[in-house]
XYZ file of C-alpha atoms in Angstrom:
667
model
C 0.000 0.000 0.000
C 1.423 3.354 -0.981
C 1.674 6.231 1.514
C -1.003 8.017 -0.500
C -3.400 5.067 -0.281
C -2.751 4.634 3.410
C -3.414 8.281 4.020
C -6.800 8.592 2.361
C -8.542 5.309 3.090
C -11.242 6.371 5.614
C -11.013 4.989 9.096
C -13.762 2.599 10.120
C -16.507 4.275 12.169
C -15.814 7.794 10.957
C -18.375 9.986 9.273
C -17.773 9.526 5.563
C -20.727 11.281 3.996
C -19.519 11.485 0.403
C -21.803 12.915 -2.278
C -23.326 9.582 -3.242
C -26.747 11.131 -3.908
C -27.994 14.588 -4.705
C -29.383 16.433 -1.753
C -33.105 16.029 -1.091
C -35.300 18.879 -2.314
C -36.184 21.277 0.528
C -38.856 23.962 0.252
C -36.737 26.700 -1.301
C -39.296 27.642 -3.945
C -40.638 30.758 -2.240
C -43.046 32.463 -4.640
C -42.038 30.302 -7.560
C -40.295 31.159 -10.793
C -43.144 32.893 -12.617
C -42.550 30.493 -15.516
C -46.278 30.297 -16.331
C -46.643 34.058 -16.772
C -49.759 36.070 -15.938
C -53.144 34.398 -15.453
C -56.480 36.107 -16.021
C -59.442 33.858 -15.257
C -62.186 34.179 -17.863
C -64.900 31.917 -16.477
C -66.210 30.068 -13.460
C -64.966 26.804 -11.980
C -61.609 27.056 -13.737
C -59.281 24.203 -12.764
C -55.601 25.128 -13.114
C -54.038 22.054 -11.518
C -53.273 18.605 -12.883
C -53.547 15.551 -10.634
C -52.206 12.000 -10.778
C -52.285 9.205 -8.184
C -49.071 7.728 -6.857
C -49.199 4.070 -7.882
C -46.014 2.808 -6.211
C -44.432 3.774 -2.896
C -41.951 6.647 -3.128
C -39.327 6.448 -0.410
C -37.250 9.265 0.957
C -34.473 10.104 -1.524
C -36.421 8.632 -4.421
C -35.847 10.521 -7.663
C -38.867 9.298 -9.575
C -42.597 8.936 -9.023
C -44.736 6.199 -10.536
C -48.142 7.676 -11.334
C -51.476 6.683 -12.784
C -53.728 8.485 -15.224
C -53.598 12.265 -15.083
C -56.758 14.235 -14.329
C -56.504 17.541 -16.202
C -56.864 19.165 -19.592
C -53.115 19.837 -19.579
C -50.960 17.364 -17.682
C -47.334 17.363 -16.573
C -44.306 18.692 -18.452
C -40.580 18.921 -17.898
C -39.719 21.777 -15.541
C -43.112 21.803 -13.817
C -43.345 22.333 -10.087
C -45.403 19.633 -8.389
C -46.828 19.083 -4.938
C -46.400 15.538 -3.653
C -49.201 15.110 -1.139
C -50.204 12.252 1.153
C -53.933 12.745 1.555
C -54.698 10.067 4.139
C -53.229 6.964 5.706
C -53.568 7.577 9.420
C -51.795 4.611 10.941
C -52.908 2.990 13.066
C -56.435 4.185 12.428
C -58.385 4.928 15.608
C -61.050 2.465 16.592
C -64.559 3.112 15.405
C -66.209 5.636 17.706
C -62.954 7.016 19.155
C -63.798 10.656 19.966
C -60.211 11.823 19.459
C -58.604 14.238 19.069
C -56.399 12.762 16.374
C -52.709 13.729 16.285
C -51.315 13.343 12.770
C -47.737 13.903 13.921
C -47.439 10.164 14.462
C -48.287 9.403 10.829
C -47.686 10.721 7.337
C -51.252 11.840 6.732
C -51.368 15.381 5.387
C -47.640 15.726 4.668
C -46.519 17.390 1.459
C -43.487 18.719 -0.336
C -42.547 20.452 -3.544
C -40.496 18.846 -6.302
C -39.507 19.844 -9.815
C -39.833 17.558 -12.812
C -36.758 16.697 -14.846
C -38.435 14.246 -17.218
C -42.001 13.141 -17.885
C -43.494 9.947 -19.298
C -47.140 8.875 -18.988
C -46.346 6.653 -16.004
C -43.151 8.104 -14.514
C -42.196 11.559 -13.294
C -38.464 11.989 -12.783
C -37.358 14.635 -10.303
C -34.463 17.084 -10.332
C -33.696 16.238 -6.699
C -34.616 13.427 -4.298
C -37.671 13.452 -2.072
C -37.420 14.573 1.535
C -40.132 12.242 2.886
C -41.771 8.874 2.245
C -45.065 8.661 0.359
C -47.247 5.533 0.223
C -48.980 4.376 -2.922
C -52.739 4.808 -3.340
C -52.887 7.301 -0.468
C -50.838 10.019 -2.153
C -51.171 12.150 -5.249
C -48.973 14.404 -7.376
C -50.353 17.839 -8.233
C -49.001 20.253 -10.827
C -48.621 23.703 -9.227
C -48.561 26.622 -11.695
C -46.017 29.390 -11.093
C -47.556 32.678 -12.193
C -46.349 36.246 -12.168
C -49.806 37.713 -11.476
C -53.268 36.203 -11.045
C -56.495 38.069 -11.764
C -59.885 36.580 -10.880
C -62.675 38.974 -11.946
C -66.091 39.184 -10.304
C -68.047 36.096 -11.282
C -64.872 34.175 -12.065
C -63.508 31.370 -9.958
C -60.563 29.059 -9.566
C -61.700 25.665 -8.323
C -60.218 22.384 -7.183
C -61.266 19.211 -8.905
C -63.294 17.293 -6.345
C -61.531 14.554 -4.440
C -62.618 11.232 -5.940
C -60.802 8.888 -3.581
C -57.668 8.961 -5.688
C -56.925 12.528 -6.810
C -58.227 16.077 -6.538
C -59.330 18.306 -3.696
C -56.595 20.956 -3.975
C -56.332 24.287 -5.770
C -52.734 25.476 -5.554
C -50.520 28.081 -7.222
C -47.637 30.481 -6.585
C -47.394 34.082 -7.800
C -44.263 36.214 -7.841
C -46.343 39.392 -7.748
C -49.961 40.182 -6.901
C -53.156 38.154 -6.799
C -56.240 40.286 -7.508
C -59.261 38.215 -6.531
C -62.688 39.734 -7.102
C -64.338 36.328 -7.496
C -63.486 33.151 -5.621
C -60.641 30.722 -5.155
C -62.381 27.656 -3.854
C -62.022 24.072 -2.699
C -65.451 24.127 -1.066
C -66.849 20.616 -0.402
C -63.992 19.185 -2.484
C -62.345 17.131 0.278
C -63.150 13.838 1.955
C -66.409 12.383 0.706
C -69.594 12.126 2.698
C -71.347 8.853 3.352
C -73.755 8.020 0.542
C -77.378 7.451 1.380
C -78.604 3.946 0.604
C -82.216 3.016 1.328
C -82.523 0.413 4.060
C -85.972 -0.966 3.466
C -86.123 -3.236 6.480
C -87.994 -1.748 9.416
C -85.729 -3.048 12.177
C -85.711 -0.962 15.345
C -83.419 -0.669 18.325
C -79.965 -0.584 16.658
C -77.051 0.525 18.846
C -73.747 -0.564 17.274
C -70.837 1.643 16.272
C -70.324 -0.678 13.311
C -73.837 -1.599 12.283
C -74.097 -3.532 9.049
C -76.501 -2.901 6.205
C -79.484 -2.465 6.326
C -79.348 -1.302 9.930
C -76.511 1.182 9.498
C -75.909 4.045 7.086
C -72.553 4.853 5.496
C -69.834 6.673 7.381
C -68.026 9.703 6.045
C -64.490 9.457 4.664
C -61.545 10.700 6.694
C -57.846 10.404 7.385
C -58.085 6.640 7.871
C -58.293 6.427 4.076
C -60.373 4.789 1.395
C -60.218 1.368 3.052
C -62.464 2.734 5.795
C -64.992 4.301 3.454
C -67.710 2.915 1.236
C -70.646 0.538 1.136
C -69.254 -1.812 3.785
C -68.336 0.944 6.252
C -71.601 1.547 8.081
C -72.781 2.314 11.592
C -72.793 5.245 13.970
C -69.129 5.156 14.981
C -66.888 7.808 13.479
C -63.515 6.738 12.064
C -60.988 9.461 12.899
C -62.387 12.694 11.427
C -64.854 10.881 9.191
C -68.305 10.996 10.782
C -70.521 8.057 11.668
C -73.731 7.323 9.793
C -77.223 7.087 11.180
C -78.604 3.743 12.316
C -81.999 2.179 12.585
C -84.278 3.741 12.720
C -83.987 7.069 10.801
C -81.313 8.708 12.946
C -79.150 11.426 11.426
C -75.552 11.236 10.278
C -72.776 12.963 12.210
C -70.834 15.997 11.010
C -67.260 15.615 9.798
C -64.298 16.798 11.867
C -61.043 18.663 11.223
C -59.801 21.599 13.289
C -62.964 21.197 15.350
C -64.958 18.047 15.922
C -68.212 17.390 14.129
C -71.603 17.337 15.792
C -73.505 14.146 16.491
C -76.506 13.337 14.317
C -80.095 13.537 15.542
C -82.021 10.822 17.363
C -83.940 7.904 15.909
C -87.558 8.542 14.970
C -90.409 8.684 17.430
C -91.580 5.155 16.587
C -88.146 3.928 17.718
C -88.356 5.803 20.991
C -86.334 8.843 19.884
C -83.127 7.216 21.076
C -79.848 9.145 21.111
C -78.154 6.994 18.469
C -77.281 9.481 15.765
C -73.984 9.132 13.939
C -71.014 10.321 15.977
C -69.250 13.437 14.813
C -65.802 13.175 13.263
C -62.895 13.762 15.640
C -60.925 16.979 15.811
C -57.434 16.816 14.322
C -54.242 18.291 15.758
C -51.677 19.185 13.104
C -48.736 21.546 12.411
C -50.297 23.737 9.730
C -46.977 24.905 8.291
C -46.257 21.388 7.094
C -49.610 19.562 6.833
C -52.660 20.001 4.614
C -55.816 18.306 5.848
C -59.084 17.801 4.058
C -62.228 18.151 6.115
C -63.865 14.902 7.201
C -66.973 13.801 5.364
C -70.366 13.796 7.060
C -72.195 10.555 7.759
C -75.312 9.592 5.819
C -78.731 9.530 7.445
C -80.645 6.288 7.904
C -84.007 5.507 6.383
C -86.059 3.137 4.242
C -87.086 5.486 1.460
C -85.452 4.984 -1.908
C -86.064 8.587 -2.918
C -85.743 10.867 0.080
C -82.591 9.956 2.024
C -79.795 12.304 3.052
C -76.147 11.772 2.117
C -73.356 13.278 4.172
C -71.706 16.472 2.997
C -68.172 16.370 1.632
C -65.437 17.993 3.652
C -63.620 21.042 2.408
C -60.527 20.533 0.276
C -57.402 22.697 0.372
C -56.613 26.178 -0.969
C -52.848 26.653 -1.209
C -51.327 29.912 -2.403
C -48.257 32.067 -1.966
C -47.950 35.517 -3.465
C -46.291 38.868 -2.974
C -49.616 40.613 -2.434
C -53.303 39.672 -2.177
C -55.984 42.181 -3.027
C -59.629 42.405 -4.043
C -63.025 41.757 -2.497
C -63.229 38.096 -3.387
C -63.457 34.927 -1.336
C -61.030 32.179 -0.388
C -63.161 29.176 0.487
C -62.360 25.679 1.741
C -65.592 25.166 3.661
C -67.375 21.862 4.120
C -70.453 20.860 2.161
C -74.021 20.781 3.434
C -75.509 17.582 4.750
C -78.265 16.185 2.583
C -81.793 17.052 3.740
C -84.364 14.281 3.615
C -87.701 12.961 4.820
C -85.629 10.221 6.381
C -82.595 10.682 8.610
C -80.524 13.537 7.189
C -76.834 13.663 6.388
C -74.199 15.378 8.502
C -72.295 18.387 7.220
C -68.734 18.072 5.990
C -65.951 19.672 8.025
C -64.050 22.697 6.824
C -60.863 21.919 4.910
C -57.519 23.715 4.782
C -56.379 27.220 3.890
C -52.651 27.733 3.384
C -52.251 31.404 2.460
C -48.849 33.091 2.773
C -48.413 36.631 1.491
C -45.194 38.662 1.562
C -46.879 42.066 1.797
C -50.452 43.135 2.518
C -53.515 40.953 2.131
C -57.050 42.010 1.362
C -60.149 39.961 0.622
C -63.771 39.678 1.699
C -63.584 36.425 3.654
C -61.319 33.415 3.990
C -63.475 30.532 5.136
C -63.001 27.000 6.452
C -66.421 26.674 8.059
C -68.152 23.363 8.556
C -71.185 22.443 6.493
C -74.654 22.736 8.021
C -76.319 19.443 8.879
C -79.215 18.293 6.739
C -82.805 18.987 7.845
C -85.995 17.011 7.496
C -89.506 18.247 6.693
C -90.764 15.310 8.716
C -91.271 15.654 12.470
C -89.125 13.653 14.872
C -86.593 12.085 12.532
C -82.886 12.652 12.935
C -81.323 15.794 11.432
C -77.671 15.770 10.466
C -74.934 17.019 12.767
C -72.984 20.157 11.880
C -69.497 19.947 10.404
C -66.532 21.127 12.464
C -64.341 24.079 11.561
C -61.321 23.511 9.337
C -57.626 24.396 9.517
C -56.526 27.880 8.450
C -53.004 29.292 8.190
C -53.027 32.925 7.068
C -49.878 35.041 6.873
C -49.361 38.626 5.724
C -48.125 41.977 6.942
C -50.179 43.499 9.781
C -53.521 45.003 8.844
C -54.935 42.227 6.662
C -58.565 42.945 5.834
C -59.618 39.329 5.287
C -62.136 38.005 7.784
C -61.156 34.449 8.636
C -64.114 32.188 9.355
C -63.437 28.819 10.978
C -66.679 28.056 12.758
C -68.351 24.757 13.206
C -71.804 24.872 11.683
C -75.223 24.328 13.126
C -77.041 21.017 12.949
C -80.067 20.461 10.828
C -83.611 20.583 12.104
C -86.952 18.781 11.912
C -90.508 19.978 12.157
C -91.318 19.475 15.838
C -90.686 22.920 17.279
C -90.401 21.513 20.796
C -87.184 19.729 19.841
C -85.950 21.655 16.860
C -82.573 19.971 16.426
C -83.881 16.713 17.890
C -80.577 15.772 19.486
C -78.395 16.803 16.562
C -75.387 18.872 17.612
C -73.387 21.695 16.099
C -69.840 21.285 14.907
C -67.073 22.790 17.026
C -65.199 25.944 16.035
C -61.500 25.796 15.243
C -58.838 28.417 15.874
C -57.050 29.764 12.795
C -53.346 30.486 12.889
C -52.572 34.071 11.916
C -48.987 35.174 11.347
C -49.042 38.968 11.451
C -45.854 39.459 9.469
C -45.163 38.914 5.828
C -44.122 35.597 4.386
C -40.360 35.360 4.832
C -38.156 33.963 2.100
C -34.911 33.551 4.060
C -31.540 34.554 2.668
C -28.615 32.105 2.712
C -26.322 32.198 5.766
C -22.549 32.601 5.573
C -20.122 29.939 6.772
C -17.106 31.497 8.506
C -15.271 28.426 9.786
C -13.820 26.191 8.649
C -12.667 28.632 5.950
C -12.701 27.500 2.353
C -9.437 25.757 1.494
C -8.562 24.899 5.093
C -6.518 21.807 5.913
C -7.037 20.585 9.464
C -6.271 17.603 11.663
C -9.367 18.326 13.752
C -11.896 15.594 12.973
C -14.655 17.696 14.515
C -14.008 21.228 13.346
C -16.504 23.692 14.777
C -18.817 25.175 12.173
C -19.507 28.862 12.696
C -21.152 31.538 10.641
C -23.689 34.320 10.478
C -27.297 34.576 9.382
C -29.837 37.302 8.799
C -32.234 38.082 11.635
C -35.994 38.358 11.257
C -37.120 40.509 14.185
C -40.738 40.567 12.983
C -41.104 37.030 14.286
C -41.810 36.348 17.952
C -38.488 34.510 18.050
C -35.970 36.420 15.922
C -33.408 33.636 16.174
C -32.994 31.732 12.943
C -32.791 27.975 12.689
C -29.670 26.927 10.787
C -29.309 23.543 9.108
C -25.730 22.344 8.712
C -24.882 20.126 5.768
C -21.671 18.163 5.328
C -21.231 16.703 1.850
C -24.915 17.273 1.157
C -26.217 15.493 4.256
C -27.743 17.270 7.228
C -25.618 16.736 10.344
C -27.485 18.985 12.746
C -29.394 22.166 13.455
C -28.691 25.137 15.657
C -30.314 28.496 16.423
C -28.472 31.699 15.687
C -27.950 34.036 18.619
C -29.266 37.573 18.987
C -26.524 38.908 16.713
C -27.167 36.359 13.986
C -24.070 34.288 14.750
C -24.181 30.531 15.043
C -21.783 27.840 16.192
C -22.160 24.094 15.871
C -20.100 21.221 17.257
C -20.130 18.149 15.055
C -21.620 15.122 16.831
C -19.333 12.616 15.104
C -15.804 12.458 13.739
C -15.297 13.181 10.070
C -13.383 10.749 7.914
C -10.130 11.814 6.342
C -10.501 13.506 3.014
C -12.201 16.474 1.431
C -15.490 17.741 2.865
C -17.823 20.547 1.931
C -19.922 22.398 4.473
C -23.002 24.419 3.611
C -25.513 26.167 5.833
C -29.211 26.749 5.225
C -31.576 29.070 7.069
C -35.050 27.735 7.905
C -37.879 30.105 8.803
C -41.440 28.899 9.346
C -40.843 25.634 7.450
C -39.353 27.387 4.403
C -35.641 27.202 3.658
C -33.094 29.489 2.091
C -30.864 28.446 -0.736
C -27.546 26.934 0.327
C -24.760 29.154 1.544
C -21.610 29.499 -0.530
C -19.833 26.162 -0.009
C -16.719 25.944 2.114
C -14.502 23.003 1.215
C -11.877 21.798 3.667
C -9.568 18.832 4.058
C -9.408 16.625 7.134
C -5.939 15.088 7.463
C -5.028 13.110 10.575
C -2.267 10.899 9.126
C 1.290 12.044 9.907
C 3.624 12.208 6.930
C 6.487 9.765 6.452
C 9.965 11.337 6.425
C 13.042 10.389 4.408
C 16.664 11.536 4.794
C 19.838 10.838 2.832
C 23.412 12.044 3.260
C 27.075 11.026 3.288
C 27.680 7.359 3.856
C 30.209 5.817 6.180
C 33.166 7.969 7.204
C 33.578 11.459 5.828
C 36.556 13.794 6.036
C 34.809 17.138 6.375
C 32.996 19.016 9.133
C 30.094 20.384 7.019
C 28.112 17.433 5.691
C 25.107 18.007 3.457
C 21.795 16.119 3.776
C 18.634 15.893 1.723
C 15.137 15.545 3.227
C 11.926 14.148 1.745
C 8.349 13.359 2.757
C 5.353 11.349 1.601
C 3.420 14.626 1.391
C 3.942 17.898 -0.351
C 4.262 21.263 1.372
C 5.752 20.102 4.653
C 8.251 21.646 7.051
C 11.215 19.791 8.548
C 12.800 19.816 11.974
C 16.148 18.169 12.706
C 17.962 16.813 15.733
C 21.692 16.078 15.867
C 22.876 13.457 18.296
C 19.713 13.536 20.439
C 19.491 17.287 20.740
C 16.301 19.294 20.545
C 14.420 19.374 17.249
C 14.819 22.696 15.493
C 14.133 23.818 11.945
C 16.451 22.032 9.567
C 18.959 24.226 7.707
C 17.471 25.387 4.431
C 20.636 24.384 2.565
C 20.692 20.952 4.178
C 24.270 21.595 5.393
C 25.177 20.981 9.030
C 28.186 23.120 9.913
C 31.132 22.461 12.211
C 30.277 18.887 13.000
C 33.150 17.521 15.118
C 34.977 14.302 14.485
C 33.223 11.215 15.708
C 30.077 9.186 15.133
C 26.843 11.112 14.691
C 23.122 10.621 14.096
C 20.801 13.068 12.353
C 17.079 12.623 12.941
C 14.555 14.397 10.743
C 10.782 14.672 11.054
C 8.269 16.377 8.773
C 5.122 18.299 9.686
C 2.265 18.712 7.201
C -0.095 21.626 6.645
C -2.706 20.096 8.923
C -0.221 20.065 11.810
C 0.399 16.317 11.788
C 4.004 15.487 12.695
C 5.882 12.309 11.894
C 6.132 10.426 15.192
C 8.896 8.127 13.898
C 11.628 10.463 12.622
C 13.964 9.281 9.905
C 17.571 8.674 11.035
C 20.946 8.868 9.286
C 24.187 7.644 10.858
C 27.619 8.841 9.744
C 31.180 9.399 11.030
C 33.343 12.479 10.686
C 37.101 11.760 10.561
C 38.674 14.930 9.224
C 41.822 14.359 11.365
C 42.606 11.152 9.473
C 43.863 13.243 6.602
C 47.092 13.802 8.598
C 48.165 10.324 7.588
C 48.331 11.443 4.008
C 51.657 13.331 4.576
C 53.532 10.611 6.579
C 55.539 8.541 4.114
C 53.206 9.576 1.367
C 54.825 9.075 -2.034
C 53.610 9.806 -5.516
C 54.137 7.665 -8.532
C 52.468 7.549 -11.847
C 50.506 4.430 -12.778
C 51.764 4.835 -16.272
C 50.056 5.217 -19.565
C 48.363 8.443 -20.547
C 47.098 9.187 -17.051
C 50.504 9.349 -15.403
C 50.727 13.098 -15.325
C 47.196 13.350 -13.839
C 48.046 11.014 -10.980
C 51.257 12.879 -10.258
C 49.481 16.170 -10.205
C 46.821 14.867 -7.801
C 49.462 13.439 -5.485
C 51.402 16.644 -5.447
C 48.280 18.613 -4.701
C 47.401 16.313 -1.806
C 50.885 16.597 -0.281
C 50.857 20.330 -0.631
C 47.478 20.683 1.028
C 48.559 18.398 3.836
C 51.713 20.366 4.512
C 49.802 23.609 4.338
C 47.380 22.289 6.890
C 50.153 21.143 9.256
C 51.907 24.470 8.967
C 48.938 26.474 10.291
């Protein structure tokens, strides 16, 4: 093994992060590129997004997405920005009837991230950078997100999400580098999780009580975060499943309202001939979620129960998601992700859908009429003493802009339905619960890249854990002005740290680095959005001492100023020398040791590299100085020529030697 090979083979157990894969794609997209230009909406119910289901699991660091058929007039193209979105998949799903609340932090439901397309085929979308998170098949979708410069929605015009169909849809999303002027509506109203569908149950059984009551005694439950496997014709009974509401049960009780930010209301009681029992469908559970990083559809309302084939009430669909970022929002229009109304019926009525999600982040000022994630009103019955539907719960709203936004944010749970007996108007049906919107009263921050100060670019160090320091911009408009800094070594995150009050940060590596070249970058993260990478700083970790070589006169020499040559296995080293066990001092630049006395001697030489590593086994050279032995040259020394053509040369050399010897003795 050569010294070079020995030096750079990484030690076992050290952090060798090498750039084996491109770095995963963080949210650095801000307001987008504006690549789609200006949009002016010319009609109602305009769908600007394309949708495709994810047909195979996409793991973290995957660089391609396997997708099914696209739902859109114009599908995906190279360079498009897409939203990869896990709609449901709460795991494990709560038991039927669990009142919640549901915490999605323990699952992937509602997670999303941006990605950009490098290549497109009908079944595969290749990405410019790997995914940050895992996405399961059949529970996730890929959505094309237009990147506009400006967006204008005139009065009477509307941007709308395609309705969620169990596979795709439910989201209207875009970015705008400049202003959005909305005089109409941007809506995902009743476009989220589906309500339970009314199916006539012609048997006249009474006295049902079960959370999971089979057909014909139970009506369908609403869809929710538990996913499509817990929704449909076989999912019946009064028990809610997560935020999806329970259906009515025999006889003629109302369906519950869907849940989201607030829980849904329970459906009304069974009819008078069944004793008016309190067995309406249970409302969907409230959901706890970090709104900066999760989008949640509203839960669907449960269907009402009844025998009529013509006059039953289906549950209302939950609200979908409105997702937009822009420099400015203006106009008197509406942003709406409210839940749908429960179906009214002569039989048990359907519960209202829960409000969905608003994700609205504006750099400057924001103005609009209302921004709504209200629950849908429960269905009513024109028949006395049959179960009305429960009201849908309020949705999840994140609204960010500079102070003074004129938008009224509505996130109320809605009222239940009613029936015709004035003495018991709601007949046991309950209202949905309000939710609390999150308002960030400062403009959307697109953070600037930090600066790495140490280790400086080009550094060579023998410190396997060099401290990473630098500076970052401060954002005093936030409650906490300190900025979160992500530290990346060779493209992999190795830790996070908060900057101090001056914007400085310092980070101690948790693990040794392997020998070799490394590149450190820093990224600022503010409210779940990241800056671009800092200017890279590349440094070399070197912990292997150099090998040293020395050569000089061999055997016995007859002079007091011997010359030596030094070498090393590395370039750009310095040498220190020791003569006969003395202290190590810088070796003479000429390599000549002066005035070395007669006798045996040892020179030891060690090299020190640029990282500060010093050879711990110095090279040695042994020699003997015997300058006094030249005195023997003049005692009985005679000169004779060996003959031939060289005779005069030999005589001359002998004469010179005798003369020098005599001159020396005469001093």
